[in-house]
Short mmCIF file of C-alpha atoms and ligand atoms in Angstrom, two decimals:
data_model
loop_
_atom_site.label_atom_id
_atom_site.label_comp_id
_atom_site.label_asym_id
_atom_site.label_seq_id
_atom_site.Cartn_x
_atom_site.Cartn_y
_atom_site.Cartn_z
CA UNK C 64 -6.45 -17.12 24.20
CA UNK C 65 -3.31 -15.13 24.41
CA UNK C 66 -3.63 -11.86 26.27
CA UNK C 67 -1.74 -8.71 24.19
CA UNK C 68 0.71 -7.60 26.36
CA UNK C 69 3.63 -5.15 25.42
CA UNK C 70 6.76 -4.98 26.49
CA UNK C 71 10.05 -2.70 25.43
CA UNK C 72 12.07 -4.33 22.76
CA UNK C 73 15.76 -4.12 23.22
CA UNK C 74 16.24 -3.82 19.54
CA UNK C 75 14.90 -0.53 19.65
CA UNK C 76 17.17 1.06 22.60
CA UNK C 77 20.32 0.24 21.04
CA UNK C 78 22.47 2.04 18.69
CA UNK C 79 21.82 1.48 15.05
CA UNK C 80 25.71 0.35 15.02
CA UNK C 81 25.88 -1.45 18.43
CA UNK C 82 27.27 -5.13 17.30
CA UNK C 83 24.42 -6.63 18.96
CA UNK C 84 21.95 -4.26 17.05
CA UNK C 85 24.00 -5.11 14.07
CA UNK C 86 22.94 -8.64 14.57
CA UNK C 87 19.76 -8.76 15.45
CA UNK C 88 18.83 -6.57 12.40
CA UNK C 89 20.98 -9.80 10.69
CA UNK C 90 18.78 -12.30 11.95
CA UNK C 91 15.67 -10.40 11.50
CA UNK C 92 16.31 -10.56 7.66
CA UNK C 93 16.06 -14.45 8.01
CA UNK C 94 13.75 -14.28 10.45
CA UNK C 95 11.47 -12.52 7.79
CA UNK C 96 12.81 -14.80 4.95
CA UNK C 97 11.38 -18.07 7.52
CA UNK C 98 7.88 -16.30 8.42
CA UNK C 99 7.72 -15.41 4.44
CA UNK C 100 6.59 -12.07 5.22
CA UNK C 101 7.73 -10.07 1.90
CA UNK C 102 6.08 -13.05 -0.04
CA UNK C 103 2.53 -12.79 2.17
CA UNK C 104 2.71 -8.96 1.57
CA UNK C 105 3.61 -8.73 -2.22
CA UNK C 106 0.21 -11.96 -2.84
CA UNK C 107 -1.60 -9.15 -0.57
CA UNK C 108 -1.29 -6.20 -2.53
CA UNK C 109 -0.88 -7.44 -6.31
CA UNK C 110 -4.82 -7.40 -6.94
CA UNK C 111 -4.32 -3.65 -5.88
CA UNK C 112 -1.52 -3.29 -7.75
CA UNK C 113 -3.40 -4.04 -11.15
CA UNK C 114 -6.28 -1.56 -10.18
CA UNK C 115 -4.43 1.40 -9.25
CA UNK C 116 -0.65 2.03 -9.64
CA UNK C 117 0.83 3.67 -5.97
CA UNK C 118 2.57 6.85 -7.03
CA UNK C 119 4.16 6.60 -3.30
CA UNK C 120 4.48 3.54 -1.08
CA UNK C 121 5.71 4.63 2.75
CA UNK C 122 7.51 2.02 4.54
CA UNK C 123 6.69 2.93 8.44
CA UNK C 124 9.58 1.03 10.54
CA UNK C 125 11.22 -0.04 7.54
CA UNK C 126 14.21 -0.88 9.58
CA UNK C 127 17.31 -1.69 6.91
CA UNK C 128 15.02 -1.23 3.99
CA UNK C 129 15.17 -4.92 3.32
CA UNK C 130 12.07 -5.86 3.69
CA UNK C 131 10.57 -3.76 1.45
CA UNK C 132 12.81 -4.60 -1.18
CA UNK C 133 12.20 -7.86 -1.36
CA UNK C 134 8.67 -7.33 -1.64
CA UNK C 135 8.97 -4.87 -4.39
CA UNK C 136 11.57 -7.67 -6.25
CA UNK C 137 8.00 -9.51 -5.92
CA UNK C 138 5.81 -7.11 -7.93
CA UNK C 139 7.84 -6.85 -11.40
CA UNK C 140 5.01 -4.85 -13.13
CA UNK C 141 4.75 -2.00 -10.93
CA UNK C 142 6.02 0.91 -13.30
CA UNK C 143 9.24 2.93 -12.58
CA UNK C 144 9.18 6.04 -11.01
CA UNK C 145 6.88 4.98 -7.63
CA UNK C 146 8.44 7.08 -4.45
CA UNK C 147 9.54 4.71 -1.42
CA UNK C 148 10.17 6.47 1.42
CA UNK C 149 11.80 4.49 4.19
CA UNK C 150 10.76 5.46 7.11
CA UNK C 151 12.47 4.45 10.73
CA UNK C 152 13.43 6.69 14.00
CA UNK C 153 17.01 4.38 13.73
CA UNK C 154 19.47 4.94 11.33
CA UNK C 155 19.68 1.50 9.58
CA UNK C 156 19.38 1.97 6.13
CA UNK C 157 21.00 -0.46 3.99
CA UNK C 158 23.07 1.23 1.60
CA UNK C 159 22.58 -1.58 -1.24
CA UNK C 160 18.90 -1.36 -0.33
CA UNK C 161 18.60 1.91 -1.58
CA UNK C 162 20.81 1.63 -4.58
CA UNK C 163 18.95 -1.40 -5.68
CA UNK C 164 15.93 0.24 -5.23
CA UNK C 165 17.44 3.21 -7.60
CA UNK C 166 18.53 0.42 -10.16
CA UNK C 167 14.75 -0.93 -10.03
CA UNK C 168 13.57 2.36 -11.11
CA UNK C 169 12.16 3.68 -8.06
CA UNK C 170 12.89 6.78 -6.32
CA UNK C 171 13.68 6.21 -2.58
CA UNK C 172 14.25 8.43 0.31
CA UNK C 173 15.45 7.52 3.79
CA UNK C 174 13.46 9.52 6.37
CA UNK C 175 14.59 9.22 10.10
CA UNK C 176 11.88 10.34 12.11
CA UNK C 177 8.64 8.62 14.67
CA UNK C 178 6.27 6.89 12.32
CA UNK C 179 3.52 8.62 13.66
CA UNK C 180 4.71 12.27 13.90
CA UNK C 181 6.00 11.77 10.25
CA UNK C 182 2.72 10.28 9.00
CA UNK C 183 0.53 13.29 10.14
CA UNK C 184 2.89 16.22 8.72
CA UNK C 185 3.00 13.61 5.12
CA UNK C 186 1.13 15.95 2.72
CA UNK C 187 -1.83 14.08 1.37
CA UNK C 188 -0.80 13.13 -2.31
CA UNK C 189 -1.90 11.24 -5.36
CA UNK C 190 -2.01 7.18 -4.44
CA UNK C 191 -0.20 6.43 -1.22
CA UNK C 192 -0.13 3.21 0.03
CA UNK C 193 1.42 2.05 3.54
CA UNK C 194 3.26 -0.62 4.40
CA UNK C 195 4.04 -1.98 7.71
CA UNK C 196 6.15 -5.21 8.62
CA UNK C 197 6.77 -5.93 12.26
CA UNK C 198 5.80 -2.78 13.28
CA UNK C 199 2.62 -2.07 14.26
CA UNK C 200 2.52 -4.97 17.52
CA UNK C 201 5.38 -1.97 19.40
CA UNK C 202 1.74 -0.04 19.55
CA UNK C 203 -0.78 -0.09 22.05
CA UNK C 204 -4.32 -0.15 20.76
CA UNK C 205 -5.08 3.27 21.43
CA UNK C 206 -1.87 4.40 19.67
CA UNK C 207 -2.71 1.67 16.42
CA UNK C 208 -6.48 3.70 16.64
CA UNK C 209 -4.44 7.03 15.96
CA UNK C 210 -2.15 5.83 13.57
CA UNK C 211 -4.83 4.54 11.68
CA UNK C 212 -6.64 7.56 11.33
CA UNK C 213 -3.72 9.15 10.14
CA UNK C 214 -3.43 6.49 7.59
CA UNK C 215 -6.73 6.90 6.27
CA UNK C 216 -6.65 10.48 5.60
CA UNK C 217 -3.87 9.83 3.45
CA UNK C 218 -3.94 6.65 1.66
CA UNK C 219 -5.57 4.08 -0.80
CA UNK C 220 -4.03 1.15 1.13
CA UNK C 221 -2.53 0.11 4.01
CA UNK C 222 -0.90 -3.12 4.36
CA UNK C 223 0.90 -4.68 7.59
CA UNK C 224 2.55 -8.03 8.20
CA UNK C 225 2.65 -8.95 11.41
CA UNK C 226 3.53 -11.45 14.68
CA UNK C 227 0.44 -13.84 14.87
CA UNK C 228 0.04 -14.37 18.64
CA UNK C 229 -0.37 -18.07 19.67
CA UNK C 230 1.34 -20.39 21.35
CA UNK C 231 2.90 -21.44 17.89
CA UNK C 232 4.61 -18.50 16.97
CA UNK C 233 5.76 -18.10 20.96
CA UNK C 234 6.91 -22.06 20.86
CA UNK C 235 8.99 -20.93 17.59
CA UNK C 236 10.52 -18.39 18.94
CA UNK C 237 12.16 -20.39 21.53
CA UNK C 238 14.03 -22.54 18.84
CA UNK C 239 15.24 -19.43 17.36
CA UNK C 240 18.97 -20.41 18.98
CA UNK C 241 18.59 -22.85 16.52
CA UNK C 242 19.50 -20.74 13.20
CA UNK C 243 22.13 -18.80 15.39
CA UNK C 244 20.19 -15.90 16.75
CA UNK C 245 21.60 -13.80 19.39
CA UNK C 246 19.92 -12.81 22.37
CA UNK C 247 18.75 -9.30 21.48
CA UNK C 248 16.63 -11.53 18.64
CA UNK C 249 15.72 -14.37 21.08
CA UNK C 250 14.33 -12.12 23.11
CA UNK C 251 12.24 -9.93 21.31
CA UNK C 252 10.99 -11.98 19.41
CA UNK C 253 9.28 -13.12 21.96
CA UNK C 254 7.98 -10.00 23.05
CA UNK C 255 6.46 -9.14 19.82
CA UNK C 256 4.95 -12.22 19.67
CA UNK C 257 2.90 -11.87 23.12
CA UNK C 258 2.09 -7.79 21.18
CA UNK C 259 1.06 -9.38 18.08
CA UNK C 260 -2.11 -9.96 16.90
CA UNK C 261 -5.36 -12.77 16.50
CA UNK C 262 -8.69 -12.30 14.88
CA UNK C 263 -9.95 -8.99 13.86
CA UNK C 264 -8.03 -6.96 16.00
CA UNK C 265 -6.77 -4.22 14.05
CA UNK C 266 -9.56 -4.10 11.85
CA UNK C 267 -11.70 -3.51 15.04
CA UNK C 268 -8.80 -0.49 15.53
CA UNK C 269 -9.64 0.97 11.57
CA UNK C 270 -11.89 3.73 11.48
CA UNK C 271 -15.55 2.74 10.91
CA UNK C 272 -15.68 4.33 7.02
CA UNK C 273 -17.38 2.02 4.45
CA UNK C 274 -15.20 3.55 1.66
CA UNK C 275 -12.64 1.23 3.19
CA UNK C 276 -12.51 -3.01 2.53
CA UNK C 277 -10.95 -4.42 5.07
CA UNK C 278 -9.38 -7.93 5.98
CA UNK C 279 -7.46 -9.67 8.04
CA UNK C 280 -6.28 -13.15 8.58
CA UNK C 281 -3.65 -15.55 9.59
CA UNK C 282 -1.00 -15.93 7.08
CA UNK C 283 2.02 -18.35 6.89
CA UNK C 284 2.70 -20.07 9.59
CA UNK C 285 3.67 -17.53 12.35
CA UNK C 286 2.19 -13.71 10.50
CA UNK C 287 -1.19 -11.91 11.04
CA UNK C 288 -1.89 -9.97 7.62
CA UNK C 289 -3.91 -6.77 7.60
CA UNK C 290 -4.86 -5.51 4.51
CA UNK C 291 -7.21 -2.02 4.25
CA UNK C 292 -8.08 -0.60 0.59
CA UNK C 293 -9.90 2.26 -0.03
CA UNK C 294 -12.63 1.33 -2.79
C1 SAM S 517 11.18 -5.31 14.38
S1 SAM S 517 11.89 -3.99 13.48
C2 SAM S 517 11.25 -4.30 11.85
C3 SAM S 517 12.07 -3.62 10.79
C4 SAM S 517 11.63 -3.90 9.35
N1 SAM S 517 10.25 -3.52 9.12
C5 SAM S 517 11.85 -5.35 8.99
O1 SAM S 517 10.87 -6.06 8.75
O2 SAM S 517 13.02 -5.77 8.95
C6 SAM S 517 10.95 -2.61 14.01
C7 SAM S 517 11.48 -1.28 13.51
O3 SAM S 517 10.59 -0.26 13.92
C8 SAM S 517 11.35 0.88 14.27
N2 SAM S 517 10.51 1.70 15.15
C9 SAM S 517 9.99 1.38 16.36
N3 SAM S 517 9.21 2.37 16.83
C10 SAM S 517 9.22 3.35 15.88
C11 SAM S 517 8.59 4.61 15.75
N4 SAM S 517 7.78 5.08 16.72
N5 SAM S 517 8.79 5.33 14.64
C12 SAM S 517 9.60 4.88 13.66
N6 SAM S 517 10.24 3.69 13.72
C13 SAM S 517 10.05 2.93 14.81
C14 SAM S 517 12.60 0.34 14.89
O4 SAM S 517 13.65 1.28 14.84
C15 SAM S 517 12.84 -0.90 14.03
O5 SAM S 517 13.70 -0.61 12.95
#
């Protein structure tokens, strides 16, 4: 058993346009493409999908915008005219991001602002769903209990990819040199693997409701899916 422990990223202290942010943000893309964390996300939430149609899916830490994209490029039938609202306290939106989303039919905004402060002054609206990648481990578990509750109020689903910790993912992350990674990524990575999660942990976190299925499970080889959907 890894103990949770959390630690400062350096990632998030630098400048959006600081070359080594610039970087990092780089190798995070294939960093995501290796863990297969759009792919996990988009299997999660296509049974959803086909029940209920999200008029508004809220990226929180959405970083560049990337990710999200590539998970939407996953789930062709969703209809045009879903709301994506990017949501990060840096200022790293990917332009082509958000003009690809436009070309795709959705309607994105950009919205710099703390996840958390943003969440809770979101008016509630017709089918929300949530979506978190790499995100939620910068949280301690009393701040994830919060958050959570927030989410609840105001969504159908909420859906986060995230590190798995073991002594895999940690053993990975020191090979990371290996596809070129710079040291910002080298070494947060493996911070956010020693703040990921194992088990049910964030389920544990999700307000006790019955309305809500939960689950949670290793996914890939180095992610820790959490999937919550409001029946
Ligand atoms: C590891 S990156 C992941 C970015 C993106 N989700 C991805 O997969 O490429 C974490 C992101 O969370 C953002 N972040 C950290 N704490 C935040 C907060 N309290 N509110 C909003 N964004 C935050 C950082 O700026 C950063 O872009």
């Amino acid at each position: 058993m890894m103990e949770r422990s959390l630690q400062a990223e350096l990632l998030d202290e630098l400048p959006a346009n600081d070359p080594r942010a610039v970087g990092s943000r780089r190798d995070l893309r294939r960093i995501n493409a290796l863990m297969g964390n759009a792919r996990l996300m988009a299997r999660a939430v296509r049974g959803a999908a086909s029940q209920a149609v999200p008029r508004r899916i809220v990226d929180l830490g959405a970083g560049d915008g990337t990710f999200l994209l590539r998970c939407l490029r996953r789930l062709p039938l969703l209809p045009r005219g879903i709301k994506i609202v990017l949501v990060d306290r840096g200022d790293a939106t990917d332009a082509g991001v958000v003009t690809e989303l436009c070309a795709r039919g959705f309607l994105p905004r950009v919205e710099q602002a703390d996840a958390g402060g943003w969440l809770r002054a979101m008016p509630a609206g017709p089918s929300t769903w949530v979506v978190a990648n790499l995100f939620l481990h910068h949280f301690s578990a009393e701040s994830l209990g919060e958050l959570f509750g927030v989410i609840a109020q105001k969504a159908e689903l909420c859906c986060a990819c995230e590190p798995r910790r073991n002594r895999r993912s940690l053993a990975a992350t020191r090979l990371l040199w290996l596809m070129g990674a710079n040291a910002v990524t080298r070494q947060d990575a493996a911070v956010s693997v020693r703040a990921g999660f194992q088990g049910g942990e964030l389920s544990a976190l999700w307000p006790a409701d019955p309305r809500w299925r939960l689950r949670e499970r290793r996914a890939g080889l180095f992610s820790h899916l959490f999937l919550a959907q409001r029946t």
